[in-house]
Short mmCIF file of C-alpha atoms in Angstrom, two decimals:
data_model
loop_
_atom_site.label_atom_id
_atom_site.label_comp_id
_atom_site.label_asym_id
_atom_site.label_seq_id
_atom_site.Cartn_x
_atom_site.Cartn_y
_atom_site.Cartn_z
CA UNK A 1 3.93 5.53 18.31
CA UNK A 2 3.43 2.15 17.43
CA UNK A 3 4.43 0.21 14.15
CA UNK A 4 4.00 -2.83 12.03
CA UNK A 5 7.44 -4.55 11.98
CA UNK A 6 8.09 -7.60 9.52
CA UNK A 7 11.22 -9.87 9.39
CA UNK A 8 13.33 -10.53 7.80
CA UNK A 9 13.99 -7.59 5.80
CA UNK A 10 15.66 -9.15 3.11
CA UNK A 11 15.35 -12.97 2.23
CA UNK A 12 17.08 -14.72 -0.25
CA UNK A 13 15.63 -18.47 -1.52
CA UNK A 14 16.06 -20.61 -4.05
CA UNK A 15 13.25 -21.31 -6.23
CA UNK A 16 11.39 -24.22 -5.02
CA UNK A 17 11.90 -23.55 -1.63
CA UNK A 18 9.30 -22.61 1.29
CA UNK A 19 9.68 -19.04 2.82
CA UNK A 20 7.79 -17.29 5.37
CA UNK A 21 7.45 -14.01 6.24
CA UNK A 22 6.59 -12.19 9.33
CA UNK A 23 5.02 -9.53 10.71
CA UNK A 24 3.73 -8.31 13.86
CA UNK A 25 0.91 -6.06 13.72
CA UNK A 26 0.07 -3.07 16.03
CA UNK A 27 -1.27 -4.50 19.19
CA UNK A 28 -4.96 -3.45 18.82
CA UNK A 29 -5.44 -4.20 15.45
CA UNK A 30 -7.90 -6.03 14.08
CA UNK A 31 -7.34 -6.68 10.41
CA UNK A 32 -4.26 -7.71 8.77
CA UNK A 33 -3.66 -7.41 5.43
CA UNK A 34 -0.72 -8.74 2.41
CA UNK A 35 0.54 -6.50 -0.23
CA UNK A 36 3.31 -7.09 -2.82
CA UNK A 37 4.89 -4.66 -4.93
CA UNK A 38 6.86 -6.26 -7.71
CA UNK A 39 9.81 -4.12 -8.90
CA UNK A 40 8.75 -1.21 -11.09
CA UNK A 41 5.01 -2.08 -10.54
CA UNK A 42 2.41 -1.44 -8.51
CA UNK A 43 1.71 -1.98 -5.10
CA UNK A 44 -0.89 -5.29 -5.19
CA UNK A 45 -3.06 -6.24 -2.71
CA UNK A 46 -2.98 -10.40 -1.92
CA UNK A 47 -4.89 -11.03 1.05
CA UNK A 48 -6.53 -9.68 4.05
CA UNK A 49 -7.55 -11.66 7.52
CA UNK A 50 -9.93 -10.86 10.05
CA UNK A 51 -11.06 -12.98 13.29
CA UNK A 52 -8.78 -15.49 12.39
CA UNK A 53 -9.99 -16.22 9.34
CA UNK A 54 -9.54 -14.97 5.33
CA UNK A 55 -11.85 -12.25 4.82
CA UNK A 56 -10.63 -11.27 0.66
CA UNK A 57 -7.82 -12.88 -1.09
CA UNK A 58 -6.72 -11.63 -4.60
CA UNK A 59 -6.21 -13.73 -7.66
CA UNK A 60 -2.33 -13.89 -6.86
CA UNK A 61 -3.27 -15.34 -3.69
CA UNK A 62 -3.47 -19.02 -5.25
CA UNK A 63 -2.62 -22.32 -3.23
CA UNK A 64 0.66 -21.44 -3.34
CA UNK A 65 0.26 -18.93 -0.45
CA UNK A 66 -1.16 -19.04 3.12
CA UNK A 67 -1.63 -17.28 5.80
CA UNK A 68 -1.67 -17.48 9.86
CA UNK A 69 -1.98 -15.82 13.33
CA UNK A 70 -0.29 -18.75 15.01
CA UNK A 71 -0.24 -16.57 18.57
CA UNK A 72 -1.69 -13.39 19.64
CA UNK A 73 0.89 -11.23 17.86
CA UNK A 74 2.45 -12.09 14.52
CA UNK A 75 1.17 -12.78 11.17
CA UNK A 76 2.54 -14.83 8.59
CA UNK A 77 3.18 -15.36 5.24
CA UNK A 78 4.07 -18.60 3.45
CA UNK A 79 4.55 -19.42 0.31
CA UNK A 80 4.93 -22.61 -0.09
CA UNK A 81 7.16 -23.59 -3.37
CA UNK A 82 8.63 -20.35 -4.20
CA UNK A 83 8.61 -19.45 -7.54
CA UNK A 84 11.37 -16.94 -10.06
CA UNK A 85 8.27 -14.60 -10.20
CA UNK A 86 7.22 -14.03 -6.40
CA UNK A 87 10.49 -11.98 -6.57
CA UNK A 88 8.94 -8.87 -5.20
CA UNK A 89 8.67 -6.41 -1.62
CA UNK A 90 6.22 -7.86 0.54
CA UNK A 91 3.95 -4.90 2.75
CA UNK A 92 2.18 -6.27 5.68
CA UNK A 93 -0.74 -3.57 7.05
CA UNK A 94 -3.06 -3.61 9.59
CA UNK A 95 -6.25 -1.48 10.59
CA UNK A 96 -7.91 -1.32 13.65
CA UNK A 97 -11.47 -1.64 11.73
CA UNK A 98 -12.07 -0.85 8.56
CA UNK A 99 -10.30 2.35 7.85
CA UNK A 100 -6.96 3.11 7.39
CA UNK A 101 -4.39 0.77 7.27
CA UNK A 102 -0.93 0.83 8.65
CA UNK A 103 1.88 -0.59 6.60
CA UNK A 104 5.10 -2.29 7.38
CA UNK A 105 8.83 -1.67 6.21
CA UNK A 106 8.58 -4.33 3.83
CA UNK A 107 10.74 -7.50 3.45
CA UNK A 108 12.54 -7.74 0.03
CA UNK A 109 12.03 -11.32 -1.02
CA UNK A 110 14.60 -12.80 -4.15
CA UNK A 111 13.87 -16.30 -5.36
CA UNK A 112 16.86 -17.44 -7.50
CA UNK B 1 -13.26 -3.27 -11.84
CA UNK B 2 -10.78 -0.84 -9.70
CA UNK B 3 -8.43 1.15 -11.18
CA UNK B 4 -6.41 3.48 -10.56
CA UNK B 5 -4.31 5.43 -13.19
CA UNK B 6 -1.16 7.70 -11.93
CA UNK B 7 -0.25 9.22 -15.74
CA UNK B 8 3.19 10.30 -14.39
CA UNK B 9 5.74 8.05 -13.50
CA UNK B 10 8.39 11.30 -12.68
CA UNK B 11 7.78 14.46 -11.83
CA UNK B 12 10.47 17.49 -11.31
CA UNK B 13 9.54 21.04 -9.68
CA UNK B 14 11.61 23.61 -8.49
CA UNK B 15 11.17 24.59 -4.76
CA UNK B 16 8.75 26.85 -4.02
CA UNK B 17 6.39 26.07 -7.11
CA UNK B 18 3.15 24.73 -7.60
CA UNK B 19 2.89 20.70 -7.53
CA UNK B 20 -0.06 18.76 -8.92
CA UNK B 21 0.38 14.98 -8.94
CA UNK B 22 -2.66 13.22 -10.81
CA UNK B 23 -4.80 10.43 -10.05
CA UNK B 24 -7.95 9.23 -12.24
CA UNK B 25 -9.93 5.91 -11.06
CA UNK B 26 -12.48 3.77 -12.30
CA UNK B 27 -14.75 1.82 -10.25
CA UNK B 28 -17.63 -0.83 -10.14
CA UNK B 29 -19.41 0.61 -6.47
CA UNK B 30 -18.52 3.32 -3.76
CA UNK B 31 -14.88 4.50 -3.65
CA UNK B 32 -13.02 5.63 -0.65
CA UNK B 33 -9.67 7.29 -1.91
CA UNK B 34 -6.67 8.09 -0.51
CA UNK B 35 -2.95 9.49 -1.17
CA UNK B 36 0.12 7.63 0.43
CA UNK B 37 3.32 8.37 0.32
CA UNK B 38 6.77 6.58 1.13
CA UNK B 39 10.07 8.75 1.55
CA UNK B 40 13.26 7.23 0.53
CA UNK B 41 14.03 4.51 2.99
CA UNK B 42 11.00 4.92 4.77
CA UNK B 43 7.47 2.88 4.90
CA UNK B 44 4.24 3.66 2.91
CA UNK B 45 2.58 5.97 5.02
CA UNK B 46 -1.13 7.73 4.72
CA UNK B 47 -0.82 11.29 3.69
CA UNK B 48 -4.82 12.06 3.24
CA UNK B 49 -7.96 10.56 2.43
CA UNK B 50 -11.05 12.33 0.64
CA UNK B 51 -13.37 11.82 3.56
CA UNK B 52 -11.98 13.67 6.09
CA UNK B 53 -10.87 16.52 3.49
CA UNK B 54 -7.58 17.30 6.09
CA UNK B 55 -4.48 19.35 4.45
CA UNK B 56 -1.69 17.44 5.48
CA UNK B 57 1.86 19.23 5.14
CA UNK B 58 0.39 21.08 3.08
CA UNK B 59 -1.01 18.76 0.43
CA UNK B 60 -4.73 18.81 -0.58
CA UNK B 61 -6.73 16.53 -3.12
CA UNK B 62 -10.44 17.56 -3.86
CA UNK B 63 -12.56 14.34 -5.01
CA UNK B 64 -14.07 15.23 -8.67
CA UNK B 65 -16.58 12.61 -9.09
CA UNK B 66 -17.76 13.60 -12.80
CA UNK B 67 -14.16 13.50 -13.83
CA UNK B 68 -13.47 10.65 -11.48
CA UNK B 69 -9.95 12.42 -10.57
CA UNK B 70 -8.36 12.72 -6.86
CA UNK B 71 -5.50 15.07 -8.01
CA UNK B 72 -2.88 15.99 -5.03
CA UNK B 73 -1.90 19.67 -5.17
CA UNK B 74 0.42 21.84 -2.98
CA UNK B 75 0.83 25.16 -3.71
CA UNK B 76 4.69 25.78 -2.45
CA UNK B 77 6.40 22.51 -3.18
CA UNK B 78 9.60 21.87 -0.59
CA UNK B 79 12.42 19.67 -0.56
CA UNK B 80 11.36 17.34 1.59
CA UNK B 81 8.52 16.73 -0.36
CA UNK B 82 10.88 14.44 -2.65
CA UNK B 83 8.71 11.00 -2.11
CA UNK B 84 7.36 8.22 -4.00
CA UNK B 85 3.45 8.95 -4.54
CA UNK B 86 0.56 6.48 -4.50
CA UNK B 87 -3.18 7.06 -5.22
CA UNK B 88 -4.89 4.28 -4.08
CA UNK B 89 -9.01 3.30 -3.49
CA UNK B 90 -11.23 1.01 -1.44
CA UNK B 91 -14.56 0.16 -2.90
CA UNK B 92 -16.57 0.61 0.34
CA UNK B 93 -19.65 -1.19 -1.47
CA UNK B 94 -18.22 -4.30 -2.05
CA UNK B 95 -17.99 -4.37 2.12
CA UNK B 96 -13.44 -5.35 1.41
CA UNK B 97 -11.49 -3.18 2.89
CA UNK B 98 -8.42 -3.70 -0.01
CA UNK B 99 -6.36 -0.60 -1.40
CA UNK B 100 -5.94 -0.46 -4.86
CA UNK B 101 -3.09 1.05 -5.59
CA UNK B 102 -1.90 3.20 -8.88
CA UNK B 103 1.84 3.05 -9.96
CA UNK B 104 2.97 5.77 -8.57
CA UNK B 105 4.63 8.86 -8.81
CA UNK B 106 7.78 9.57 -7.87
CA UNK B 107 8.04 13.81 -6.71
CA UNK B 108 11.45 15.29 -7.06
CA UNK B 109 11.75 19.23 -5.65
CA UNK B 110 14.73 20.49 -7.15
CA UNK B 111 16.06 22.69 -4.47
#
């Protein structure tokens, strides 16, 4: 059965620095989605992209963040001056339309 | 606004008993909600969702609209029920297709 993978699984940056993360959604997915889950809180939704292009982004989604489909398969993350407080598990999901959504392993990201 | 409020943090049953994890929600249009669960080590993972009203290993949530609750019951709790527990809407009016997700409840079946 197919899966959303992301990589890495763990990353490890020091604050200031740029990180992105990956994930490659399943194949005939159409809608890609962001979710963080900072430790001991909820799971947050951040962003969600469709036809190559943002289709909802939350508040925590600021300038900070982006997001791309630079081929036909993976997904990506940035942030883009990491800060102590984007310490957190990063979900990537996708859904074929707009029902349910498939979610990654996670990659746990620690800005020191 | 979404919300979604999971009142229990923990929850501890003995095999074989009943197991009611709660969920109440509050939102602004037309809410789609769902149950996910990740085991330990494992991804988030869809256990149901209210529209297609499916028992899944043996789980069932009924959608109470006047009490705005989408409580997950099974009668005969088992070990490897032992799982993190989210609650979690769309609002299908607003056209998004985000989860919101309550903070979870985390289901330990003492053998």
């Amino acid at each position: 059965e197919p899966e959303v993978t992301q990589t890495p699984s763990h990353q490890v940056t020091q604050m200031g620095q740029e990180v992105i993360l990956r994930c490659v959604p399943i194949s005939n997915h159409l809608y890609f989605y962001w979710y963080r889950q900072i430790l001991g809180q909820k799971v947050e939704f951040l962003v969600s992209f469709y036809n190559n292009e943002i289709s909802e982004k939350s508040e925590i989604f600021d300038d900070q963040f982006s997001v791309e489909r630079p081929d036909g398969s993976n997904f990506t993350l940035k942030i883009r001056s990491t800060k102590l407080e984007d310490s957190a598990m990063y979900f990537c999901a996708s859904s074929r339309l707009l029902e349910t959504q498939y979610f990654g392993p996670g990659t746990r990201l620690l800005v020191l | 606004a979404q919300r979604v409020t999971q009142p229990e943090k923990l929850l501890s049953v003995f095999k074989g008993a009943p197991v009611e994890l709660k969920c109440n929600y509050s939102y602004s249009g037309s809410p789609e909600l769902f149950w996910y669960v990740q085991y330990s080590r494992q991804r988030l993972q869809l256990l149901l969702r209210h529209i297609s009203r499916e028992s899944i290993k043996g789980f069932t949530a009924d959608l109470n609209k006047g009490e705005t609750s989408f409580h997950l019951k099974k009668p005969f709790a088992q070990e490897e029920d032992s799982a993190m527990y989210y609650c979690a809407l769309i609002d299908k009016g607003s056209g998004a297709n985000n989860l919101f997700f309550g903070t979870g409840t985390r289901l330990t079946v003492i053998p």
